Every structure is written in structure tokens, then in C-alpha cells.
């Protein structure tokens, strides 16, 4: 079988007709109609098997292989088919490919570009009306100084004597980061008026104290709430854990954490606060025990927690002697091994460290005595070569075992899953399977509305398609994305598909994280996305497909960590910057 591509393109009548004149065989799924001009584009999906003259026998024989020459022939062949020039077209005539659709920041840049293309009238509608801008000006404002009880009473009466006056006022103080003495004067007023302090009011005061770093005041609030209430809710417990963890009384945070575990599963933030405190004070044994407990619960640590672990113990010589006697610190080699496990955890869960954490990791590597690690910030070439050390990054291509695993899971959980057949008939799947077994070169999966002429879909266009392809038309409510995925996967690892749809809904149908990550890896290595729109007699350009996988990678003498250097990355995008760590001998 020749090299194969499945695509979703915006195409018009003339370039579509030229496409069929190339003699290429294709598997096509159309979602809308052909159009008469570039002002009325068409969305179409097709799997194309190119001319036998450019078959990639070397890749087929190697299973998952294929190097730069293979990639070059694929791109040339597809560009030739679109332009109608045949195989003699020179690679120099092909324009350079833009960045990948999965590159960090691409989604935001595209959104900004779309906003720039909006008519001016739309911008006028988005302007905030003058009256709306003053909305909320009448909200409760805290005083600028501490008030006496009588002054608080007058203020409360002037604002309607609301039953929630005190709680709302304390919330307003938190929002405006008012002085602590003002909040204290409010507590004094409430205590004088009612003889007690309500839980909700104390909780908001506690929030103000913790956010402002008033840890000594937090200790007083802790004593008051412990003496006044039988138990603490998770919000108060979390605030106490955070505050106690950054003081010399950090071990009391462990007790609060243990109490919280009796009624509720602590959050990664709760664990992270105590782990950071334990590392800061040299108790690495406690820190790693809590870290293990955190991960065993299936929770993902925060990056601040990893940062604290990599920064390690910061203590005086006297503290070091005391901890050595108490045996609370693990050996340096054991600590080093645990930190390397964190990097493998990032790899296995496709987690990217932020720049600050990557910098901490670099500092830790370079501080290892006698190991001669050096680090630097870099990028990778389109071929997957590190720009700093010149080593090749891992291929984006799946292994044969991974490919078979993914193909089976997609079939079971996306194609045959309940979500698909709620709107797609099983007969359509049977047709796809039968035509594939017969080795037919062209299959069009369309909808029945395509059989009738419309303003944008002419009968001549449909007749042309039916002359060149085997067609099957399903109900208009049918979904064809799952069959597009099925056809791509079952055509072999050399097959690529072109679509603007990032398949996030279908990836979500997969039942576990590792399979979703495998799908995302396969998708990044096989999905082509049209760059911009397709106009008549204009060459189609595609966003590039990376040759390498963007995950934490290691070898005997190197680590490569892709890291986040922007806040613009969407969840389905991958970083473009790398931390390269190498060891000299």
C-alpha cells in the first residue's frame, strides 16, 4: 500500500476538480457541500493514497521508521498533487512550513488574529456602556481606620442594619487588603454586641490574616476556634496548614493534616505546604513520606512542591547535627534517586515544568558534587535535534506495540462506544470495513443532504465525485470523525490525516490517562492542519508535523526537559523551549 493521508481541508470547486485529475486514490469524508468560489469554502475529509511511483517501501518494511528523506518525499508528493505538477516538482518550490498547531501559544495567536479580522461594528458592541462601568460602585467599602464600637454601630445602621453586615464587611476588607487593625476593631464590636464570634466571621478574618502573612495572629485565631468549635471545616484546616507550615511551628501542621484526613482527603496543596516545610527544616524523611502518600492517592503534586524538593534542605550546621542524631534526613544518594523519579513522573504523565521549576532543576543538577552536569536553555530543530548538545530527541512515531494498542482502544472506546452510536448507524461501520477488505481505492463517507442540489452544492460537483469515488451516504445526523480515525489507524502508521478538528472530544472517550497520552502522541505525529484558508489556484500550505516527541527525555549522560515559558499555552499544546542537561566525563 502506498503512503496515505487523511485530510480535512477547506476547498472550492476548481482546486477540488484538479485534485481528482491527479490520478490519486482517496478515501474521503465530506461534511459540507462544494462551493462555487473561495468565498464559500467546503470542509472535506479524505484519505489519499498517492501515485505508486512515490510509495514508501522502506518505511513499510521498517514498521515505525522513516527519516528525513521519507518525510521530504511525503511533503513533496502531497504538494505536487495539489498543484498538479506531478513528481518532478522541486522541493525548493515548496514554501517552508509554519509552526505546528500544537505549539504553545498557537491557539491564542489564532484567536487574536480572528479578533483582528472582525468588523469594526463588533468592536463597538464590545465596548462597556458607561452606566455599566459604574456597576458595583455602591458595594460595601471598609473604613480607612479602626472604628470604635459606637462607630461600627452607626455604620451598620446607615447600611440598613443587615444581618450579614459583619461577614460582608470582613469580606470587603479581604478584597481590599485592609489593615489588620481595622478588622480587629470589627471583631471587637461583634464580641461586645453578641458576646461571641461567629464561625463564618472568624473564617473570613483567618483568610485575611493568612493572605497578609500575619502568622502570629493566625495562632491566636487557631486557639479561639479550637476552644469554641468542636471541629474545623476543610477551609479553615487548609488555611491553618498553610500558615503553620511557614513558621517554626510547622510540625503542628502535620497534626492538622492528620485530623483533616479523618473526614476528607487533603488536597495536593495541603500536602505540598507541609512537604515544603519539612524540606525547609531538614526533615527529608517526613517530606518524602508525605509525598509518597500524596501520589499513592492518585493526586498530582503542585510544581511548587517539586520546586521545594529540588531546592533541598537549607539549614545551619547546628541543625544538621541535631537532625543527624534524630535520623530525620535520608542519605544524599537516596534523595537524589527520588528526585530523578520526579522527572520520570513528569515524563510518564506528560507534565511540563514551568520556567522557575526548570531553573531549580538545572541548579540542582549543576550542584551535584563530582558529576559535572551543565545546563542550558535551547530549542529543537524541526528534525528533532537539540540545538545545544546536538543529540537526537525521541521520535514522535509510535512503536509497533503502542500502535496496535492504540488502534484497539480507539476501535473499542471511540468507534464502538455508546457515544458514537447514539448518532451513527452500525451499518456505516460495516460498509467501511467491507470496502477496506476489498482494497477499494476511494470511499466517500457523506450525508444524504449531499444527494440533493443546493445553493452551495451543485449536482455537477456530486456527479464528478461519484465518477471518481465509491460513495456511501448516511443519515444527516451521523458523525464521521470516529470513522476518519478508524480509517487512518487501520491504514497503517504511514497514514496521516488533515483536519482542523483537534479531536479533543474523541480523546476524552478513552478511559485512562496513558491511552489518552498515546492518542495525543499519535495525533501530533499524524495530523496535518491547513494553514489559513484555501483559495482557488493558490497552493495549499499545512502547519508542520514535528519529528520528535515533546516529553521529558533522558539518556546515560543527558536530560532534556521541555518547559513552559509562556502563560499562553492551551492544554492541548506543547512547549517549544527545552532545558538541556549534559554531563562531561
Coordinates of C-alpha atoms in Angstrom, one line a residue:
X1 CA 0.0 0.0 0.0
X2 CA 1.3 3.5 -0.8
X3 CA 1.8 6.3 1.6
X4 CA -1.6 7.5 2.9
X5 CA -3.1 10.8 4.0
X6 CA -6.5 11.6 5.5
X7 CA -7.3 15.3 5.4
X8 CA -9.8 17.9 6.3
X9 CA -9.4 20.9 4.1
X10 CA -11.3 24.0 3.0
X11 CA -11.6 23.5 -0.7
X12 CA -13.5 25.1 -3.6
X13 CA -14.7 23.8 -6.9
X14 CA -11.7 24.4 -9.1
X15 CA -9.0 23.0 -6.8
X16 CA -11.2 20.1 -5.9
X17 CA -11.6 19.2 -9.6
X18 CA -7.8 19.5 -10.0
X19 CA -7.3 17.1 -7.2
X20 CA -9.3 14.4 -8.9
X21 CA -7.3 14.9 -12.1
X22 CA -4.0 13.7 -10.4
X23 CA -4.9 10.1 -10.6
X24 CA -4.6 9.8 -6.8
X25 CA -6.8 7.3 -5.0
X26 CA -8.6 8.7 -2.0
X27 CA -10.8 7.8 1.0
X28 CA -12.9 10.9 1.6
X29 CA -15.4 12.0 4.2
X30 CA -17.3 15.2 3.3
X31 CA -19.1 17.2 5.9
X32 CA -20.5 20.1 3.8
X33 CA -21.0 20.9 0.2
X34 CA -18.7 22.0 -2.6
X35 CA -18.7 25.8 -3.2
X36 CA -18.6 27.9 -6.3
X37 CA -15.9 30.3 -5.2
X38 CA -13.3 30.9 -2.5
X39 CA -15.9 32.9 -0.6
X40 CA -17.9 29.8 0.1
X41 CA -15.4 27.2 1.3
X42 CA -16.0 23.5 1.8
X43 CA -15.0 21.2 4.7
X44 CA -14.0 17.8 3.4
X45 CA -12.2 14.8 4.8
X46 CA -10.2 12.4 2.7
X47 CA -7.7 9.7 3.0
X48 CA -5.4 9.7 -0.1
X49 CA -3.2 7.0 -1.4
X50 CA -0.7 8.7 -3.7
X51 CA 0.7 7.6 -7.0
X52 CA 2.5 4.2 -6.8
X53 CA 5.7 6.0 -8.1
X54 CA 6.2 7.6 -4.7
X55 CA 5.4 4.6 -2.4
X56 CA 7.5 4.4 0.6
X57 CA 8.5 0.7 0.7
X58 CA 11.4 1.4 3.0
X59 CA 9.1 2.7 5.7
X60 CA 6.6 -0.1 5.3
X61 CA 9.4 -2.6 5.7
X62 CA 10.8 -0.9 8.9
X63 CA 7.5 -0.8 10.6
X64 CA 7.7 2.5 12.5
X65 CA 10.7 4.0 10.8
X66 CA 11.1 6.8 8.4
X67 CA 13.7 9.6 8.4
X68 CA 14.1 13.0 6.8
X69 CA 14.1 11.7 3.2
X70 CA 10.9 9.9 3.8
X71 CA 9.3 12.9 5.2
X72 CA 10.6 15.0 2.4
X73 CA 9.1 12.7 -0.3
X74 CA 5.7 12.7 1.5
X75 CA 5.6 16.5 1.6
X76 CA 6.7 16.9 -2.0
X77 CA 4.2 14.3 -3.2
X78 CA 1.3 16.0 -1.4
X79 CA 2.3 19.4 -2.6
X80 CA 2.6 18.1 -6.2
X81 CA -0.8 16.6 -6.1
X82 CA -2.4 19.9 -5.0
X83 CA -0.6 21.9 -7.6
X84 CA -0.9 19.4 -10.4
X85 CA 2.7 19.4 -11.3
X86 CA 3.4 15.7 -10.8
X87 CA 6.5 14.1 -9.2
X88 CA 9.0 16.3 -11.0
X89 CA 8.3 19.3 -8.7
X90 CA 11.4 20.5 -6.9
X91 CA 11.5 20.7 -3.1
X92 CA 12.8 24.2 -3.4
X93 CA 9.5 25.3 -4.8
X94 CA 7.6 24.2 -1.6
X95 CA 7.2 27.0 0.9
X96 CA 8.6 26.5 4.4
X97 CA 6.1 25.1 6.8
X98 CA 4.7 27.2 9.7
X99 CA 4.8 26.1 13.2
X100 CA 2.7 23.2 14.5
X101 CA -0.9 23.6 15.5
X102 CA 0.1 22.0 18.8
X103 CA 2.9 24.6 19.5
X104 CA 2.4 26.6 22.7
X105 CA 0.6 29.9 22.1
X106 CA -0.8 28.9 18.7
X107 CA -4.4 29.0 19.9
X108 CA -4.1 32.4 21.4
X109 CA -2.4 33.8 18.3
X110 CA -5.2 32.4 16.2
X111 CA -7.8 33.9 18.4
X112 CA -6.2 37.3 18.3
X113 CA -5.9 37.0 14.5
X114 CA -9.6 36.2 14.3
X115 CA -10.5 39.2 16.5
X116 CA -8.5 41.5 14.3
X117 CA -10.5 40.3 11.3
X118 CA -13.8 41.1 12.9
X119 CA -15.8 44.1 11.5
X120 CA -15.5 47.3 13.4
X121 CA -19.1 47.2 14.4
X122 CA -18.4 44.2 16.5
X123 CA -15.8 46.1 18.4
X124 CA -18.3 48.8 19.1
X125 CA -20.7 46.3 20.7
X126 CA -18.0 45.1 23.0
X127 CA -17.4 48.5 24.5
X128 CA -18.6 48.6 28.1
X129 CA -21.6 51.0 28.4
X130 CA -20.8 54.0 30.6
X131 CA -23.6 53.1 33.0
X132 CA -22.4 49.6 33.3
X133 CA -18.8 50.6 34.2
X134 CA -20.0 52.2 37.4
X135 CA -21.8 49.0 38.4
X136 CA -20.7 47.8 41.9
X137 CA -19.6 51.3 43.0
X138 CA -22.2 51.2 45.7
X139 CA -20.8 48.0 47.2
X140 CA -19.7 48.0 50.9
X141 CA -16.4 49.8 51.5
X142 CA -14.3 49.2 54.6
X143 CA -13.3 52.2 56.7
X144 CA -9.8 53.7 56.4
X145 CA -9.1 53.4 60.1
X146 CA -10.1 51.2 63.1
X147 CA -13.6 52.2 64.4
X148 CA -15.0 52.1 67.9
X149 CA -18.0 50.0 68.8
X150 CA -20.3 53.0 68.5
X151 CA -18.9 54.0 65.2
X152 CA -19.4 50.4 63.9
X153 CA -22.9 50.5 65.2
X154 CA -23.7 53.8 63.3
X155 CA -22.1 52.5 60.1
X156 CA -24.2 49.3 60.3
X157 CA -27.4 51.2 60.8
X158 CA -26.6 53.5 57.9
X159 CA -26.2 50.5 55.6
X160 CA -29.6 49.0 56.6
X161 CA -28.7 47.1 59.7
X162 CA -28.2 43.9 57.6
X163 CA -27.8 40.6 59.5
X164 CA -24.8 39.8 57.3
X165 CA -23.2 43.2 57.8
X166 CA -20.2 41.9 59.7
X167 CA -19.5 39.0 57.3
X168 CA -19.8 41.2 54.2
X169 CA -17.6 43.9 55.8
X170 CA -14.9 41.3 56.6
X171 CA -15.1 40.0 53.0
X172 CA -14.7 43.6 51.7
X173 CA -11.7 44.0 53.9
X174 CA -10.1 40.9 52.4
X175 CA -10.9 42.1 48.9
X176 CA -9.3 45.5 49.5
X177 CA -6.5 44.1 51.7
X178 CA -7.4 46.4 54.5
X179 CA -5.2 46.9 57.6
X180 CA -5.4 44.2 60.2
X181 CA -6.2 46.7 63.0
X182 CA -9.4 47.7 61.2
X183 CA -10.5 44.0 61.0
X184 CA -9.7 43.6 64.7
X185 CA -11.9 46.6 65.6
X186 CA -14.8 44.9 63.8
X187 CA -14.2 41.7 65.8
X188 CA -14.2 43.7 69.0
X189 CA -17.5 45.3 68.0
X190 CA -19.2 42.0 67.3
X191 CA -17.9 40.4 70.5
X192 CA -19.3 43.4 72.5
X193 CA -22.6 43.2 70.7
X194 CA -23.2 39.5 70.8
X195 CA -20.8 38.1 73.3
X196 CA -19.4 35.6 70.8
X197 CA -17.7 35.5 67.4
X198 CA -19.5 33.5 64.6
X199 CA -17.6 30.8 62.8
X200 CA -18.1 32.4 59.4
X201 CA -16.8 35.7 60.6
X202 CA -13.7 34.1 62.1
X203 CA -13.1 32.1 58.9
X204 CA -13.0 35.3 56.9
X205 CA -10.7 37.0 59.4
X206 CA -8.5 34.0 59.2
X207 CA -8.4 34.3 55.4
X208 CA -7.3 37.9 55.7
X209 CA -4.6 37.0 58.2
X210 CA -3.1 34.2 56.1
X211 CA -3.2 36.1 52.9
X212 CA -1.4 39.0 54.6
X213 CA 1.2 36.9 56.2
X214 CA 0.1 37.6 59.8
X215 CA 1.1 34.2 61.1
X216 CA 1.3 35.3 64.8
X217 CA -2.4 36.4 64.6
X218 CA -3.2 33.1 63.0
X219 CA -2.0 31.3 66.1
X220 CA -4.5 33.3 68.2
X221 CA -7.3 32.6 65.8
X222 CA -6.4 28.9 66.0
X223 CA -6.7 28.9 69.8
X224 CA -10.0 30.7 69.7
X225 CA -11.5 28.4 67.1
X226 CA -10.2 25.2 68.8
X227 CA -11.7 26.4 72.1
X228 CA -15.0 27.5 70.6
X229 CA -15.9 24.9 68.0
X230 CA -16.0 21.1 68.1
X231 CA -14.3 20.7 64.6
X232 CA -12.9 22.7 61.8
X233 CA -14.0 22.7 58.2
X234 CA -11.7 22.0 55.3
X235 CA -11.3 25.7 54.5
X236 CA -10.1 26.6 58.0
X237 CA -7.9 23.5 58.2
X238 CA -6.2 24.3 54.9
X239 CA -5.6 27.9 56.0
X240 CA -4.0 26.7 59.3
X241 CA -1.8 24.2 57.5
X242 CA -0.6 26.9 55.1
X243 CA 0.2 29.4 57.8
X244 CA 1.7 26.9 60.3
X245 CA 3.9 25.4 57.6
X246 CA 5.8 28.6 57.1
X247 CA 6.7 29.0 60.7
X248 CA 8.8 27.3 63.4
X249 CA 5.5 25.6 64.5
X250 CA 5.4 23.7 61.2
X251 CA 5.1 20.3 62.8
X252 CA 1.7 21.2 64.2
X253 CA 0.6 21.4 60.5
X254 CA 1.2 17.7 60.3
X255 CA -1.3 17.2 63.2
X256 CA -3.9 19.3 61.4
X257 CA -3.3 17.4 58.2
X258 CA -3.8 14.1 60.0
X259 CA -7.1 15.4 61.5
X260 CA -8.2 16.5 58.1
X261 CA -7.6 13.0 56.7
X262 CA -10.2 11.6 59.1
X263 CA -13.0 13.4 57.4
X264 CA -11.7 14.5 54.0
X265 CA -9.0 13.7 51.5
X266 CA -6.4 16.5 51.8
X267 CA -5.6 18.4 48.6
X268 CA -2.2 18.5 46.8
X269 CA -1.9 22.0 48.2
X270 CA -2.3 20.7 51.8
X271 CA 0.4 18.1 51.3
X272 CA 2.6 20.5 49.4
X273 CA 2.6 23.1 52.2
X274 CA 3.8 20.5 54.8
X275 CA 6.3 18.9 52.4
X276 CA 7.8 22.3 51.7
X277 CA 8.1 23.0 55.4
X278 CA 9.7 19.6 56.1
X279 CA 12.3 20.2 53.4
X280 CA 13.0 23.7 54.6
X281 CA 13.7 22.4 58.1
X282 CA 15.7 19.4 57.0
X283 CA 13.2 16.5 57.7
X284 CA 13.5 14.9 54.3
X285 CA 12.2 11.6 55.6
X286 CA 8.9 13.2 56.6
X287 CA 8.8 15.1 53.3
X288 CA 9.2 12.0 51.1
X289 CA 6.7 10.0 53.3
X290 CA 4.1 12.7 52.7
X291 CA 5.0 12.9 49.0
X292 CA 4.5 9.1 48.6
X293 CA 1.2 9.4 50.4
X294 CA 0.1 12.2 48.0
X295 CA 1.0 10.2 44.9
X296 CA -0.5 6.9 46.2
X297 CA -3.8 8.7 46.5
X298 CA -3.6 9.4 42.7
X299 CA -3.1 13.2 43.3
X300 CA -0.7 15.2 41.1
X301 CA 1.8 17.3 43.1
X302 CA 1.9 21.0 42.5
X303 CA 5.0 22.4 40.8
X304 CA 5.8 24.4 44.0
X305 CA 6.1 21.1 45.8
X306 CA 8.6 19.8 43.3
X307 CA 10.4 23.1 43.5
X308 CA 10.8 22.7 47.3
X309 CA 12.1 19.1 46.9
X310 CA 14.7 20.1 44.3
X311 CA 15.8 23.1 46.3
X312 CA 16.5 20.7 49.1
X313 CA 17.4 21.3 52.7
X314 CA 18.5 24.7 53.8
X315 CA 19.8 24.6 57.4
X316 CA 22.6 25.6 59.7
X317 CA 25.4 23.3 60.8
X318 CA 23.9 23.0 64.3
X319 CA 20.5 22.0 62.8
X320 CA 22.3 19.4 60.6
X321 CA 24.0 17.8 63.7
X322 CA 20.6 17.6 65.5
X323 CA 18.9 16.1 62.6
X324 CA 21.7 13.6 62.0
X325 CA 21.3 12.5 65.6
X326 CA 17.5 12.2 65.2
X327 CA 17.9 10.3 61.9
X328 CA 15.3 12.5 60.1
X329 CA 17.3 13.1 57.0
X330 CA 17.8 10.5 54.3
X331 CA 21.1 9.9 52.5
X332 CA 22.1 12.2 49.7
X333 CA 22.1 9.3 47.2
X334 CA 18.6 8.2 48.2
X335 CA 17.4 11.8 47.9
X336 CA 19.0 12.1 44.5
X337 CA 17.3 8.9 43.3
X338 CA 13.9 10.2 44.5
X339 CA 14.4 13.5 42.6
X340 CA 15.1 11.6 39.4
X341 CA 11.9 9.7 39.9
X342 CA 10.1 13.0 39.8
X343 CA 11.5 13.7 36.3
X344 CA 10.3 10.2 35.2
X345 CA 6.9 11.0 36.7
X346 CA 6.8 14.1 34.6
X347 CA 7.7 12.0 31.6
X348 CA 5.1 9.3 32.2
X349 CA 2.3 11.9 32.8
X350 CA 3.3 14.4 30.1
X351 CA 3.8 17.2 32.6
X352 CA 5.9 20.2 31.7
X353 CA 7.7 22.2 34.4
X354 CA 7.4 25.9 34.4
X355 CA 10.4 28.0 33.8
X356 CA 11.0 28.7 37.5
X357 CA 10.9 24.9 38.3
X358 CA 13.2 24.1 35.3
X359 CA 15.7 26.7 36.6
X360 CA 15.6 25.0 40.0
X361 CA 16.2 21.6 38.4
X362 CA 19.1 23.0 36.4
X363 CA 20.6 24.4 39.6
X364 CA 20.3 21.1 41.4
X365 CA 22.0 19.1 38.6
X366 CA 24.8 21.6 38.4
X367 CA 25.3 21.4 42.2
X368 CA 25.8 17.6 42.3
X369 CA 29.4 17.1 43.6
X370 CA 31.7 15.4 41.1
X371 CA 29.2 14.8 38.4
X372 CA 30.0 17.7 36.2
X373 CA 26.5 18.4 34.9
X374 CA 25.9 21.6 32.9
X375 CA 22.6 23.0 31.6
X376 CA 21.3 25.5 29.1
X377 CA 18.1 26.8 27.5
X378 CA 17.6 25.8 23.9
X379 CA 15.2 24.7 21.2
X380 CA 15.0 21.7 18.9
X381 CA 15.3 21.7 15.1
X382 CA 12.3 20.6 13.0
X383 CA 14.2 17.3 12.6
X384 CA 14.3 16.8 16.4
X385 CA 17.9 17.7 17.1
X386 CA 18.8 19.5 20.3
X387 CA 20.1 23.0 19.5
X388 CA 22.6 22.9 22.4
X389 CA 24.1 19.4 22.5
X390 CA 23.2 18.1 19.0
X391 CA 21.6 14.9 20.3
X392 CA 18.5 13.5 18.6
X393 CA 15.3 13.7 20.6
X394 CA 12.9 10.8 20.7
X395 CA 10.7 10.2 17.6
X396 CA 7.1 11.2 17.6
X397 CA 6.3 7.9 15.9
X398 CA 4.7 5.1 18.0
X399 CA 6.3 1.7 18.4
X400 CA 4.6 -1.2 16.8
X401 CA 3.3 -2.3 20.1
X402 CA 2.0 1.1 21.0
X403 CA 0.4 1.4 17.6
X404 CA -1.5 -1.8 17.9
X405 CA -2.6 -0.9 21.5
X406 CA -3.9 2.5 20.4
X407 CA -5.7 1.0 17.4
X408 CA -7.6 -1.5 19.5
X409 CA -8.5 1.1 22.1
X410 CA -9.8 3.6 19.6
X411 CA -11.9 0.8 18.0
X412 CA -13.3 -0.3 21.3
X413 CA -13.9 3.0 23.1
X414 CA -14.5 5.6 20.3
X415 CA -15.8 3.7 17.3
X416 CA -17.9 1.1 19.1
X417 CA -18.5 3.2 22.2
X418 CA -22.0 4.2 23.1
X419 CA -21.3 7.9 22.5
X420 CA -20.8 7.3 18.8
X421 CA -23.7 5.0 18.0
X422 CA -26.1 7.4 19.7
X423 CA -25.9 9.3 16.5
X424 CA -24.2 7.0 14.0
X425 CA -25.6 3.7 12.5
X426 CA -23.7 0.5 12.9
X427 CA -24.3 -0.2 9.2
X428 CA -21.9 2.6 8.3
X429 CA -19.1 0.9 10.1
X430 CA -19.8 -2.4 8.3
X431 CA -19.5 -0.6 5.0
X432 CA -16.2 0.9 6.0
X433 CA -14.8 -2.5 7.0
X434 CA -16.1 -4.2 3.8
X435 CA -14.6 -1.6 1.5
X436 CA -11.3 -1.7 3.3
X437 CA -11.2 -5.5 2.9
X438 CA -11.9 -5.3 -0.8
X439 CA -9.0 -2.9 -1.2
X440 CA -11.1 -0.2 -2.9
X441 CA -9.1 3.0 -3.5
X442 CA -11.8 5.6 -3.0
X443 CA -14.5 5.8 -0.4
X444 CA -16.6 8.9 0.2
X445 CA -18.5 9.0 3.5
X446 CA -21.1 11.7 3.1
X447 CA -24.5 12.6 4.3
X448 CA -27.8 12.3 2.4
X449 CA -28.2 16.0 2.0
X450 CA -25.3 15.9 -0.5
X451 CA -27.5 14.0 -2.9
X452 CA -29.8 17.0 -3.5
X453 CA -28.6 20.2 -5.2
X454 CA -28.4 23.3 -3.0
X455 CA -27.3 26.8 -3.3
X456 CA -23.7 25.8 -2.5
X457 CA -23.7 22.2 -3.7
X458 CA -24.3 21.6 -7.4
X459 CA -25.3 18.3 -8.9
X460 CA -22.3 18.5 -11.3
X461 CA -20.0 18.5 -8.4
X462 CA -21.6 15.5 -6.9
X463 CA -21.5 13.7 -10.2
X464 CA -17.8 14.4 -10.5
X465 CA -17.2 12.9 -7.1
X466 CA -19.3 9.8 -7.8
X467 CA -17.3 9.2 -11.0
X468 CA -14.1 9.2 -9.1
X469 CA -15.1 7.5 -5.8
X470 CA -17.2 4.9 -4.2
X471 CA -19.8 6.8 -2.1
X472 CA -21.9 6.0 0.9
X473 CA -24.4 8.4 2.3
X474 CA -25.6 8.1 5.8
X475 CA -28.2 10.0 7.8
X476 CA -27.6 13.7 8.2
X477 CA -27.2 13.3 11.9
X478 CA -24.4 10.8 11.6
X479 CA -20.9 11.5 12.9
X480 CA -18.0 10.8 10.7
X481 CA -15.0 11.8 12.8
X482 CA -14.7 8.3 14.5
X483 CA -14.6 6.6 11.1
X484 CA -11.9 9.1 10.0
X485 CA -9.8 8.0 13.0
X486 CA -10.6 4.3 12.3
X487 CA -9.6 4.6 8.6
X488 CA -6.4 6.4 9.5
X489 CA -5.3 3.9 12.1
X490 CA -6.2 0.8 10.1
X491 CA -4.4 2.2 7.0
X492 CA -1.1 1.9 8.8
X493 CA 1.3 4.1 10.7
X494 CA 2.4 5.8 7.5
X495 CA -1.1 7.3 7.1
X496 CA -1.7 10.9 8.0
X497 CA -5.0 12.8 8.2
X498 CA -5.7 16.5 7.7
X499 CA -8.3 18.2 9.9
X500 CA -8.9 21.4 11.8
X501 CA -10.7 19.4 14.4
X502 CA -8.3 18.6 17.3
X503 CA -10.3 15.6 18.3
X504 CA -10.5 16.5 22.0
X505 CA -14.0 15.1 22.4
X506 CA -12.9 11.8 21.0
X507 CA -9.7 11.7 23.1
X508 CA -11.8 12.2 26.1
X509 CA -13.7 9.0 25.3
X510 CA -10.6 7.0 26.1
X511 CA -10.9 5.6 29.5
X512 CA -7.4 6.1 31.0
X513 CA -4.6 8.7 31.0
X514 CA -1.9 6.6 29.4
X515 CA -4.1 5.8 26.4
X516 CA -5.1 9.5 26.0
X517 CA -1.4 10.4 26.1
X518 CA -0.7 7.8 23.5
X519 CA -3.5 9.1 21.3
X520 CA -2.1 12.7 21.7
X521 CA 1.3 11.5 20.7
X522 CA 0.0 9.7 17.6
X523 CA -2.2 12.7 16.8
X524 CA 0.7 15.1 16.9
X525 CA 2.7 12.9 14.6
X526 CA -0.1 12.3 12.1
X527 CA -2.4 15.3 11.9
X528 CA -1.9 17.9 9.2
X529 CA -3.8 21.2 9.6
X530 CA -4.3 23.6 6.7
X531 CA -2.6 26.9 7.3
X532 CA -5.3 29.5 6.7
X533 CA -7.9 29.1 4.1
X534 CA -7.7 27.5 0.6
X535 CA -8.3 29.8 -2.3
X536 CA -8.7 29.0 -6.0
X537 CA -5.4 28.5 -7.8
X538 CA -3.5 29.1 -4.6
X539 CA -1.1 26.5 -3.2
X540 CA -2.3 24.7 0.0
X541 CA 0.1 25.0 3.0
X542 CA 0.0 23.0 6.1
X543 CA 1.2 23.6 9.6
X544 CA 4.2 21.4 10.2
X545 CA 4.3 18.0 11.9
X546 CA 7.1 17.6 14.4
X547 CA 9.6 14.7 14.0
X548 CA 10.2 14.4 17.8
X549 CA 8.1 13.8 20.9
X550 CA 7.8 16.6 23.4
X551 CA 8.2 14.9 26.8
X552 CA 11.0 14.7 29.4
X553 CA 13.8 12.5 27.9
X554 CA 16.9 11.0 29.3
X555 CA 20.0 9.1 28.2
X556 CA 23.1 8.0 30.0
X557 CA 24.7 11.4 30.0
X558 CA 21.8 13.8 29.3
X559 CA 18.4 15.0 30.2
X560 CA 16.1 17.1 28.0
X561 CA 13.1 18.8 29.7
X562 CA 10.5 20.7 27.7
X563 CA 9.4 23.6 29.9
X564 CA 6.6 26.2 29.9
X565 CA 8.0 29.7 29.2
X566 CA 4.6 31.2 28.4
X567 CA 1.2 31.6 30.0
X568 CA -0.5 31.3 26.6
X569 CA -0.2 27.5 26.3
X570 CA -3.5 25.7 26.0
X571 CA -3.9 22.2 27.4
X572 CA -3.6 20.5 24.0
X573 CA -0.4 22.4 23.1
X574 CA 3.2 21.5 23.9
X575 CA 6.1 23.8 24.8
X576 CA 8.7 24.8 22.3
X577 CA 11.6 25.5 24.7
X578 CA 13.9 22.9 26.3
X579 CA 16.3 22.6 29.2
X580 CA 19.3 20.6 28.0
X581 CA 21.4 19.0 30.7
X582 CA 24.6 17.2 29.8
X583 CA 27.4 15.5 31.8
X584 CA 31.0 15.7 30.9
X585 CA 33.5 12.9 31.5

